[in-house]
Coordinates of C-alpha atoms and ligand atoms in Angstrom, one line a residue:
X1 CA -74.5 -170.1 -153.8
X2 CA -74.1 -172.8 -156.2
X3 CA -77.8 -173.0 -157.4
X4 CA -77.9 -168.9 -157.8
X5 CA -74.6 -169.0 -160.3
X6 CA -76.5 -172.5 -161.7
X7 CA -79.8 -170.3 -162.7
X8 CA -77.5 -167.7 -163.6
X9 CA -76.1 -169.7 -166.6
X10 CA -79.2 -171.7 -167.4
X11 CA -80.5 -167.8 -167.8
X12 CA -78.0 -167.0 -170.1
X13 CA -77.8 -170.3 -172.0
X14 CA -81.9 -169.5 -172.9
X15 CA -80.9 -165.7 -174.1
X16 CA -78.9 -167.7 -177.3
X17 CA -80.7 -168.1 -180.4
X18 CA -82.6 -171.8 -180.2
X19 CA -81.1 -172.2 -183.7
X20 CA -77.6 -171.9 -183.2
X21 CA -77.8 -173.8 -179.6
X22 CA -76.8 -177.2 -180.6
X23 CA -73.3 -175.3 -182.2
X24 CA -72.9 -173.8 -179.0
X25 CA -73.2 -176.0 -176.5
X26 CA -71.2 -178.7 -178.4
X27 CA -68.1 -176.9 -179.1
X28 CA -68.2 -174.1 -176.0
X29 CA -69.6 -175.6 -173.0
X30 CA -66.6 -177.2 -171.2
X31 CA -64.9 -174.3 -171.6
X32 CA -68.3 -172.3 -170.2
X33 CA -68.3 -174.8 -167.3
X34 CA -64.0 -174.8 -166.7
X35 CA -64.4 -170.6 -166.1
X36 CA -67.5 -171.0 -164.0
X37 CA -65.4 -173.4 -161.7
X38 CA -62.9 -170.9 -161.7
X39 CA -65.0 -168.1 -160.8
X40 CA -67.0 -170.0 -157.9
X41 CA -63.5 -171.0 -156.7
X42 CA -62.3 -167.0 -156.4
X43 CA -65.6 -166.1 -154.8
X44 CA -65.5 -168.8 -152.4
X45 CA -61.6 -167.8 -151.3
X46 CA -63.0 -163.8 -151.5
X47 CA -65.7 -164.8 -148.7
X48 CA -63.6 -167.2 -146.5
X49 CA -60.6 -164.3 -146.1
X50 CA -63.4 -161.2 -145.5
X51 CA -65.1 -163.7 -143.0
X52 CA -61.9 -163.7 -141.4
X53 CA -60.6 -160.5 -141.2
X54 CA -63.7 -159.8 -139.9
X55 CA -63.8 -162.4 -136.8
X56 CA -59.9 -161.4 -136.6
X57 CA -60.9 -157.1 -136.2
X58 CA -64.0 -157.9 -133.3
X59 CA -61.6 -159.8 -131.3
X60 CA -58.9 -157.9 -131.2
X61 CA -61.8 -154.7 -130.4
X62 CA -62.9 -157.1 -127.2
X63 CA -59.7 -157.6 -126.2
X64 CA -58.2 -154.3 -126.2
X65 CA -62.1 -152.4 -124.8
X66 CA -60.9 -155.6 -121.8
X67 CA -57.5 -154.3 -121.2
X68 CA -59.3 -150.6 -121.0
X69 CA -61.2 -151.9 -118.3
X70 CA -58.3 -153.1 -116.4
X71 CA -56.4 -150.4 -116.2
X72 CA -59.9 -148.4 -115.2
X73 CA -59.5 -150.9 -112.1
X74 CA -56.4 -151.4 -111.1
X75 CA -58.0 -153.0 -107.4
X76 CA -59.6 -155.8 -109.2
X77 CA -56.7 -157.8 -110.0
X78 CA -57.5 -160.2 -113.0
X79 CA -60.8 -159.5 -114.4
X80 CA -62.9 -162.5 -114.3
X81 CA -64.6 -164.0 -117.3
X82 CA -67.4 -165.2 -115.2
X83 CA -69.8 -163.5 -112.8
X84 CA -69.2 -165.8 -109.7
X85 CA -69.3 -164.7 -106.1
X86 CA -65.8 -165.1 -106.0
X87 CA -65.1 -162.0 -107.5
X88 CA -66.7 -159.9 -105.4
X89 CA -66.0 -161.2 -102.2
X90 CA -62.2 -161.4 -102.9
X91 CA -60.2 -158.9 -100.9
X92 CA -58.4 -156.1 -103.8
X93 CA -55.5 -157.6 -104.4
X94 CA -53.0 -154.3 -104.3
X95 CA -54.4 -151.9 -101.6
X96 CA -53.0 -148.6 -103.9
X97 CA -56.1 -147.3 -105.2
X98 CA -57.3 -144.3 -106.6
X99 CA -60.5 -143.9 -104.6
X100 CA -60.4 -140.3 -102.4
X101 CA -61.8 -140.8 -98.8
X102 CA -65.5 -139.2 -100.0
X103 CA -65.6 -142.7 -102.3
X104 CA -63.6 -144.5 -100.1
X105 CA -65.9 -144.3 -97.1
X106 CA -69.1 -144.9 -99.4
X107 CA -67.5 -147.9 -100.4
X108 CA -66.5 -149.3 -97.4
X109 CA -70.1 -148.8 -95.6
X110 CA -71.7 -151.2 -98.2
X111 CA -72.9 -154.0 -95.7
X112 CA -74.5 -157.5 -96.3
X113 CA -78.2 -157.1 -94.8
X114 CA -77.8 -160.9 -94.8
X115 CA -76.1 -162.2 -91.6
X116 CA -75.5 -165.9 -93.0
X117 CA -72.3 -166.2 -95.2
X118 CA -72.8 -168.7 -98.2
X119 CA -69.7 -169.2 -98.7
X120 CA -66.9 -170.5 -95.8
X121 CA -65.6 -167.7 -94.3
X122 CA -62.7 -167.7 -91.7
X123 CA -63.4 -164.4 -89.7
X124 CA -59.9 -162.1 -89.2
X125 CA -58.3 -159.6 -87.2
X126 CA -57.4 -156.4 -89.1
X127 CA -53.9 -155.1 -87.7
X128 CA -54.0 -151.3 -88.5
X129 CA -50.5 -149.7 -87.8
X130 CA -51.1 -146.2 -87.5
X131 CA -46.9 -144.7 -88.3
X132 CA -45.3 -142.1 -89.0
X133 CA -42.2 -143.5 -91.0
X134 CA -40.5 -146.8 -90.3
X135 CA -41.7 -149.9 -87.9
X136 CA -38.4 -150.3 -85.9
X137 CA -40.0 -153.3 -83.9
X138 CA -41.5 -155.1 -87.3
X139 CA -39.2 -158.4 -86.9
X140 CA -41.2 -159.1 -83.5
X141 CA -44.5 -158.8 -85.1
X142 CA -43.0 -161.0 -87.8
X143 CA -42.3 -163.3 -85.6
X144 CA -46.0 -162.8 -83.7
X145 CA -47.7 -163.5 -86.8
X146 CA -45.7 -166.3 -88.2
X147 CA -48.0 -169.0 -89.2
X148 CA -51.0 -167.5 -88.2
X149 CA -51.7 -166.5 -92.0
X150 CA -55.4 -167.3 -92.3
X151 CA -56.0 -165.3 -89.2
X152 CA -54.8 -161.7 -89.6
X153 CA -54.2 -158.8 -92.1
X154 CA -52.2 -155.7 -91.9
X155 CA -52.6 -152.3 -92.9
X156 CA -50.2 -149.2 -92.7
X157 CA -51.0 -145.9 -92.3
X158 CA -47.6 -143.2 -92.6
X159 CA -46.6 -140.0 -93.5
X160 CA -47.5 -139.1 -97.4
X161 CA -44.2 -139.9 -99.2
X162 CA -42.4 -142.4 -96.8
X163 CA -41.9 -145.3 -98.9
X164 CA -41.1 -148.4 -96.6
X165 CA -38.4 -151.3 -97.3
X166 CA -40.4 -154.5 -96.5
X167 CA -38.9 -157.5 -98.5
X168 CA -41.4 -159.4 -100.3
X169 CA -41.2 -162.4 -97.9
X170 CA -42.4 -159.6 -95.2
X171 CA -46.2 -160.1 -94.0
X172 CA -45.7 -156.3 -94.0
X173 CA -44.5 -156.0 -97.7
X174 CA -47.0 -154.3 -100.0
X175 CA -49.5 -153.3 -97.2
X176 CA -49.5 -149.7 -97.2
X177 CA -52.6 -147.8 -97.9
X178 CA -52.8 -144.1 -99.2
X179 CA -52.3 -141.9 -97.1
X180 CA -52.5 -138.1 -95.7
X181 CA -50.6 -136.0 -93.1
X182 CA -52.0 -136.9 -89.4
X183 CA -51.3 -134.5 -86.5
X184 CA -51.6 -135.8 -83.3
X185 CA -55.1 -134.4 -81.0
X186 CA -56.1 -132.9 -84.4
X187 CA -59.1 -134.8 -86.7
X188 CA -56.9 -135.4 -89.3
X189 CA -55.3 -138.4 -87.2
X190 CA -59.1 -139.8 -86.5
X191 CA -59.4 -139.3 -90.3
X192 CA -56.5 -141.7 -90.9
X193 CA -58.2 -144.2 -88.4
X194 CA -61.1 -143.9 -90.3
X195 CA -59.2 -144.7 -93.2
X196 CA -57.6 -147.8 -91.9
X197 CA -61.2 -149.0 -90.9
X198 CA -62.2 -148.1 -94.6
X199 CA -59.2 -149.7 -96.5
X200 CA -59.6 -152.9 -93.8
X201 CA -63.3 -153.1 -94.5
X202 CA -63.0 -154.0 -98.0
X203 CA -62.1 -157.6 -97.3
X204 CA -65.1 -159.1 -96.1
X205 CA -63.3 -161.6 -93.7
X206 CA -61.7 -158.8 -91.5
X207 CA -64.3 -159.0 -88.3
X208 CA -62.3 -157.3 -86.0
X209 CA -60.1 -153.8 -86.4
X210 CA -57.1 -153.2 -83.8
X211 CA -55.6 -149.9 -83.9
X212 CA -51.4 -150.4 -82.9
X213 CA -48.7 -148.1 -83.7
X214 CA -44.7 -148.0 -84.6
X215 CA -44.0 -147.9 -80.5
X216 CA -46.6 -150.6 -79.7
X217 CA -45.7 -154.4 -79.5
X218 CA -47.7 -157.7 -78.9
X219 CA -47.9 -159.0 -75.1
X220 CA -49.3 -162.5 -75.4
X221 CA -48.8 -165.2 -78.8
X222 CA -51.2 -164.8 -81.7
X223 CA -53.6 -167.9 -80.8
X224 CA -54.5 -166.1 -77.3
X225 CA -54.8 -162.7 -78.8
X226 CA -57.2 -164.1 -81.2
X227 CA -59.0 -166.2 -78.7
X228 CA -59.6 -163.3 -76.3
X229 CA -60.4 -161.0 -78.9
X230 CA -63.0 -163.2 -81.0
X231 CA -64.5 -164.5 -78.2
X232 CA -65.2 -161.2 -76.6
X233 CA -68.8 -159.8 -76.2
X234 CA -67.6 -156.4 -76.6
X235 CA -65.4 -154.0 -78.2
X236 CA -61.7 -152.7 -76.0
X237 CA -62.4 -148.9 -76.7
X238 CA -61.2 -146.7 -73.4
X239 CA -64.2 -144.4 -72.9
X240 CA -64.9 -142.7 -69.7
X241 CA -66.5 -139.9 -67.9
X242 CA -64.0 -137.4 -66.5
X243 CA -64.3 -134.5 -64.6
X244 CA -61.9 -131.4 -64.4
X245 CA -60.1 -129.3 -67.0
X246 CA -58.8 -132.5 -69.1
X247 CA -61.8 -134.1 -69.2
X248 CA -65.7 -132.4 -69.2
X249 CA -63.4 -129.1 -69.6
X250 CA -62.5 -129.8 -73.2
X251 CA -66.1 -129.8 -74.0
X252 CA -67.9 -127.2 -76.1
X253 CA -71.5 -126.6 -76.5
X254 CA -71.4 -126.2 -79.8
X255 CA -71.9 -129.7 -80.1
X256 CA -75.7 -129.9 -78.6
X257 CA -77.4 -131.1 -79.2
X258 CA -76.0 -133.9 -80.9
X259 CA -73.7 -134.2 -78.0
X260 CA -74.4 -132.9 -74.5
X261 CA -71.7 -132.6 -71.4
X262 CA -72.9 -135.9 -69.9
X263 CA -72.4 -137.7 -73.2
X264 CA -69.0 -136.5 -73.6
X265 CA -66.8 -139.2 -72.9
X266 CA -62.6 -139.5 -73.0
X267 CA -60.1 -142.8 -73.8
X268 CA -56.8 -143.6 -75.2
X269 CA -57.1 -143.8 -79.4
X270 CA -55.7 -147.5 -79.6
X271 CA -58.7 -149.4 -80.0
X272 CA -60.3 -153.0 -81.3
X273 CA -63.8 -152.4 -83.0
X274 CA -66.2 -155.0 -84.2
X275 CA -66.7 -154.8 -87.8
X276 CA -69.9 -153.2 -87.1
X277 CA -68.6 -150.5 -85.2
X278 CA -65.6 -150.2 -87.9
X279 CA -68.8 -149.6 -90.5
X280 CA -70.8 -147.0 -87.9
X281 CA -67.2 -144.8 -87.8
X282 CA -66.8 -145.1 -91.6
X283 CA -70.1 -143.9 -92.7
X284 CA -70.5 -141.2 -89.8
X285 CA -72.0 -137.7 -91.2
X286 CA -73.2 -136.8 -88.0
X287 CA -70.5 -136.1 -84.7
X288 CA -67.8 -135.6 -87.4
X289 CA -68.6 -132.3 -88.8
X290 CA -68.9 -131.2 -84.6
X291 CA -65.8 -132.1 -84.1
X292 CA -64.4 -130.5 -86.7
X293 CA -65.6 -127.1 -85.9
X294 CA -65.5 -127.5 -82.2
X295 CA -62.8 -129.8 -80.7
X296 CA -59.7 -128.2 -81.6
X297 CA -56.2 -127.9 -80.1
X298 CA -55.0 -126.8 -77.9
X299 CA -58.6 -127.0 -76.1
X300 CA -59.8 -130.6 -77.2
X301 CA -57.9 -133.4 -78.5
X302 CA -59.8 -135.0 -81.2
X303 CA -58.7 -138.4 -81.2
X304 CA -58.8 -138.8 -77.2
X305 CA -62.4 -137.7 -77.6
X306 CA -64.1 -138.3 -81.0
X307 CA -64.7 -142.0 -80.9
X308 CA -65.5 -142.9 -76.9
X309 CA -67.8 -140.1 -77.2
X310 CA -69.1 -141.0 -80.9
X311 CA -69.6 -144.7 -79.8
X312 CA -70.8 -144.3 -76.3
X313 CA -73.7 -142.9 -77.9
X314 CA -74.8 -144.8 -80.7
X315 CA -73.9 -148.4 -79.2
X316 CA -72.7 -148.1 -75.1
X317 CA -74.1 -151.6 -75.0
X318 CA -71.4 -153.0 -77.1
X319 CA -68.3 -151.6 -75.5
X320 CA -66.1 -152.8 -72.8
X321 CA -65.2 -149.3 -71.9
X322 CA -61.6 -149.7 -71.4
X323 CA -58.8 -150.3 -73.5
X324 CA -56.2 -153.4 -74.4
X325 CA -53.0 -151.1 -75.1
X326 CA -50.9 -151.2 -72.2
X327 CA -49.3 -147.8 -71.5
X328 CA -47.2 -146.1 -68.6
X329 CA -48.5 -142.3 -67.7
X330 CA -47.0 -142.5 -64.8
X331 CA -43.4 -140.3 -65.5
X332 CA -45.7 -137.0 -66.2
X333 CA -45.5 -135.0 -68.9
X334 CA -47.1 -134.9 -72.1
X335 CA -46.1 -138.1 -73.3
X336 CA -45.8 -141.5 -72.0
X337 CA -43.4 -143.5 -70.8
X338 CA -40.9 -145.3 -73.7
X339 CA -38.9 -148.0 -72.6
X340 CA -35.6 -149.3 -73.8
X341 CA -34.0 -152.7 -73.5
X342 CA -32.0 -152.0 -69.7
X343 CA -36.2 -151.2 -68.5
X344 CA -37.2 -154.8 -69.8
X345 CA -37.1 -157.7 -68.2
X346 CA -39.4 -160.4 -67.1
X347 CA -40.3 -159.3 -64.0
X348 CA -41.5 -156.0 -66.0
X349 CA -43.6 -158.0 -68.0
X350 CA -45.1 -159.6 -64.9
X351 CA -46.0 -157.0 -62.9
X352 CA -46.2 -153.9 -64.4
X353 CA -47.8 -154.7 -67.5
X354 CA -49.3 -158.2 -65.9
X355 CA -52.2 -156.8 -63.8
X356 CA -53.3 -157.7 -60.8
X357 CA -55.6 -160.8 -60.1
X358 CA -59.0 -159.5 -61.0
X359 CA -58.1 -156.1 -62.3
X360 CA -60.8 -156.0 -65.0
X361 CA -63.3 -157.6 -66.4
X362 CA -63.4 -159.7 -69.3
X363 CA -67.3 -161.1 -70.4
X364 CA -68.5 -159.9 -67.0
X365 CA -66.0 -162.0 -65.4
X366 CA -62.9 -160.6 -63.2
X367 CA -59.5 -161.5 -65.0
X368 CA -55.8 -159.9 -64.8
X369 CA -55.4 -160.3 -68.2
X370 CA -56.4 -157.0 -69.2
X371 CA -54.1 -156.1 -71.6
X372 CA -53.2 -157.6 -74.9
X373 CA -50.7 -155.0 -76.6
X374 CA -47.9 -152.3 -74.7
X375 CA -46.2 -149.4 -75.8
X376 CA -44.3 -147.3 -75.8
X377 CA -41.1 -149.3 -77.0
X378 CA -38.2 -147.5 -78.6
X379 CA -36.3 -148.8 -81.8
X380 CA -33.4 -149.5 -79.9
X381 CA -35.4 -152.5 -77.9
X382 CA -35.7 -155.1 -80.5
X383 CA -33.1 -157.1 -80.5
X384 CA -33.3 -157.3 -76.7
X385 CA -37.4 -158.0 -77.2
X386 CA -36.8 -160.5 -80.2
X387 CA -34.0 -162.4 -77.9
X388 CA -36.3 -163.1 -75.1
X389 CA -39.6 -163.2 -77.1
X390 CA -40.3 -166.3 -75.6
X391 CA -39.7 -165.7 -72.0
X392 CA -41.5 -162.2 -71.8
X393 CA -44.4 -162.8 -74.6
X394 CA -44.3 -166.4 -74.8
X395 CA -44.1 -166.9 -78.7
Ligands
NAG1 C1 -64.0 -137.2 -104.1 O1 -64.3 -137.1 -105.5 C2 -65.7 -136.9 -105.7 C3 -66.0 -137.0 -107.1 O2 -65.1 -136.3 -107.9 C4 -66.1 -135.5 -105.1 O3 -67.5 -135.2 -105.2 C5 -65.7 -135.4 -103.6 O4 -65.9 -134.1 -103.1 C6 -64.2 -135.8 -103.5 N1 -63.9 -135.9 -102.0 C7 -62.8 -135.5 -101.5 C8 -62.7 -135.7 -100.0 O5 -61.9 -134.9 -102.1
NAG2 C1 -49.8 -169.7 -76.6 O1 -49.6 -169.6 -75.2 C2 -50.4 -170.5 -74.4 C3 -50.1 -170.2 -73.0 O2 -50.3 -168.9 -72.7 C4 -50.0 -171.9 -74.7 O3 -50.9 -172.8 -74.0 C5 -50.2 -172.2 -76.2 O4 -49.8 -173.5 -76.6 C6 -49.5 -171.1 -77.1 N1 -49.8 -171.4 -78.4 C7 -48.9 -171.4 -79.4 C8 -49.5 -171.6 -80.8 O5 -47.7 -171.2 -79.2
NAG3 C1 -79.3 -133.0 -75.5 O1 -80.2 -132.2 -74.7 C2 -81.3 -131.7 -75.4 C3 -82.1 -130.8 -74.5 O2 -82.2 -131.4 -73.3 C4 -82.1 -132.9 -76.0 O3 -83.2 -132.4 -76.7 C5 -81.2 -133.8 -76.8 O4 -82.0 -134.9 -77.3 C6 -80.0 -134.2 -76.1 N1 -79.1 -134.9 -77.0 C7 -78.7 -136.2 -76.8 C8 -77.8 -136.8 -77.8 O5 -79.2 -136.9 -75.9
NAG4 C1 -69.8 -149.1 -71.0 O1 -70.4 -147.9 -70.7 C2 -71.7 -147.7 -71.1 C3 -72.2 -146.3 -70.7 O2 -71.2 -145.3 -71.0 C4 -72.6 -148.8 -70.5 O3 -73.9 -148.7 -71.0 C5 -72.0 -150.2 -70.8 O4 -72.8 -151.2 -70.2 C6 -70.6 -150.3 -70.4 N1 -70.1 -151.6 -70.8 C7 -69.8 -152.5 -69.9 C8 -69.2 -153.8 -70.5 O5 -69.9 -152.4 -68.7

């Protein structure tokens, strides 16, 4: 800069007559040089604030295209400056997104094709409640989970529009998921299972998936649920072969030959998956549609049906065939027993929902512990349940 307005005046300085130079320069030239100063020192002050301006305009265009992005993705939390593993293996921080089930599901199926984690991982159980409004018995699942924090998460599944009251010190607080109306027997209720599974499967540390409802309460403390559930070799999904009206009489052979009548299979809907069988209902195209058109009320009962047949055929090898959701059938009637706080006492929890030595089997081996979860228990019941937690559940 300096030599350019340097050359400049030597330029002009040779354009005066050689005769009158020596006048010139002698009378003019600290007054030549004083405005030259002058000028370099506005330029200078020119450049330094359109520099500026400049620098100042691209940031704030970063930071406001950054805060676009944000609100694209509400899911992601903070965004991240850097590119880490960290951000994509974090769980969504709020579970209200804006994904419909079609994206949902697609998401959800994305699997690692690598079985090795490189990172620590602390493998969890997934607690899907499947509602319709409130969770009357919440406060004994409270106290079931109580600091067991690493080890679990919880998603809720209720009617469109019910808004819950969970204080924010709740593990239940901020754990609903979007939801759609769910009939019961129709496929709309395995479609909200499927979008538990889906909503569940985006945090990569859920392992397993247990379906419980508003009715349904814990029967053994959290460290032997988890034990017995982790260290299972297969799945608890009820799914057997039964003759007569309520059973191979439901089936339609519409469904061959994707499903024949010996494939068709029946079980309770309350279920604990493997998250690879969580991922094989998510991202089924196949048995869905069938259903769909062909099990229908008030001939077939989707959800009794949909998955113990579904699963029996793509993986029998990794299910236990029977169920860990305790429930009484024994009254009649459409619906099963619920029991209220006169109903429940220890000698209940013994016996009735205690099993006999040897009633099932648990890794090939006989066990009476064959149930992990009960239901049906009404609202009423809690505070009778939650003051004598420890004598009928042990926690
Ligand atoms: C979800 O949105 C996508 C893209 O708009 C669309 O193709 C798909 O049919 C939608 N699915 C459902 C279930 O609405
Ligand atoms: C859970 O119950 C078992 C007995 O069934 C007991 O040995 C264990 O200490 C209990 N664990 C906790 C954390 O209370
Ligand atoms: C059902 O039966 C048909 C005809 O026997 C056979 O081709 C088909 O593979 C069977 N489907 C399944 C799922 O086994
Ligand atoms: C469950 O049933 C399937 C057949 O429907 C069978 O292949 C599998 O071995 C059974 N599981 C256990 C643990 O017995």
């Amino acid at each position: 800069m300096q030599a350019r307005v340097g050359s400049f005046s030597s330029l002009e300085e040779g354009q005066i007559p050689l005769r009158m130079m020596h006048q010139y320069s002698k009378h003019l030239l600290p007054l030549r040089l004083l405005l030259l100063f002058l000028l370099l020192g506005v330029g200078l002050v020119f450049i330094y604030i359109s520099m500026y301006s400049y620098r100042y305009i691209n940031i704030h265009n970063v930071a406001s295209s950054t805060a676009a992005t944000r609100i694209q993705t509400p899911h992601d939390g903070c965004v991240q400056e850097s590119e880490g593993l960290e951000s994509w293996i974090r769980p969504p921080s709020s579970l209200l997104h804006a994904m419909n089930d079609t994206e949902l599901f697609w998401r959800a199926s994305v699997v690692p094709e690598i079985d090795k984690y490189p990172f620590k991982r602390t493998p969890k159980i997934a607690f899907m409640f499947l509602t319709r409004g409130p969770l009357p018995l919440a406060p004994l699942w409270e106290r079931f989970f109580s600091g067991n924090e690493r080890l679990y998460s919880i998603y809720i599944h209720s009617s469109p529009g019910y808004d819950p009251e969970f204080k924010p010190s709740s593990p239940f607080y901020g754990r609903q998921i979007p939801s759609q109306v769910a009939e019961w027997g129709r496929m709309n209720m395995c479609d909200a299972e499927r979008r538990l599974l889906a909503n569940a499967l985006l945090d990569f540390s859920n392992e397993w998936f247990v379906l419980v409802s508003e009715a349904c309460i814990p029967l053994h403390n959290f460290t032997n649920i988890y034990t017995y559930i982790s260290q299972s070799q297969f799945s608890f999904l009820g799914a057997f072969d039964e003759d007569g009206p309520y059973g191979r009489g439901r089936y339609n052979e519409g469904m061959a030959p994707e499903v024949n009548l010996s494939d068709w299979r029946k079980g309770s809907q309350w279920f604990e998956l493997s998250r690879k069988l969580a991922v094989d209902v998510v991202q089924d195209t196949l048995y869905h549609p069938k259903f769909e058109q062909f099990c229908r009320p008030h001939t077939c009962y989707g959800d009794e049906h949909y998955l113990p047949t579904m699963m029996t055929l793509q993986s029998p090898h990794l299910l236990a065939n029977r169920t860990l959701t305790w429930v009484d059938w024994s009254r009649g009637g459409p619906h099963p027993a619920s029991y209220d706080e006169g109903e429940l006492t220890e000698k209940f929890f013994k016996e009735a929902v205690g099993g006999a030595e040897g009633s099932c089997l648990y890794n090939g081996q006989a066990t009476n512990v064959c149930f992990l979860f009960a239901r049906k228990f009404a609202p009423t019941a809690v505070d009778h349940l939650l003051a004598n937690s420890f004598k009928f559940l042990g926690f």
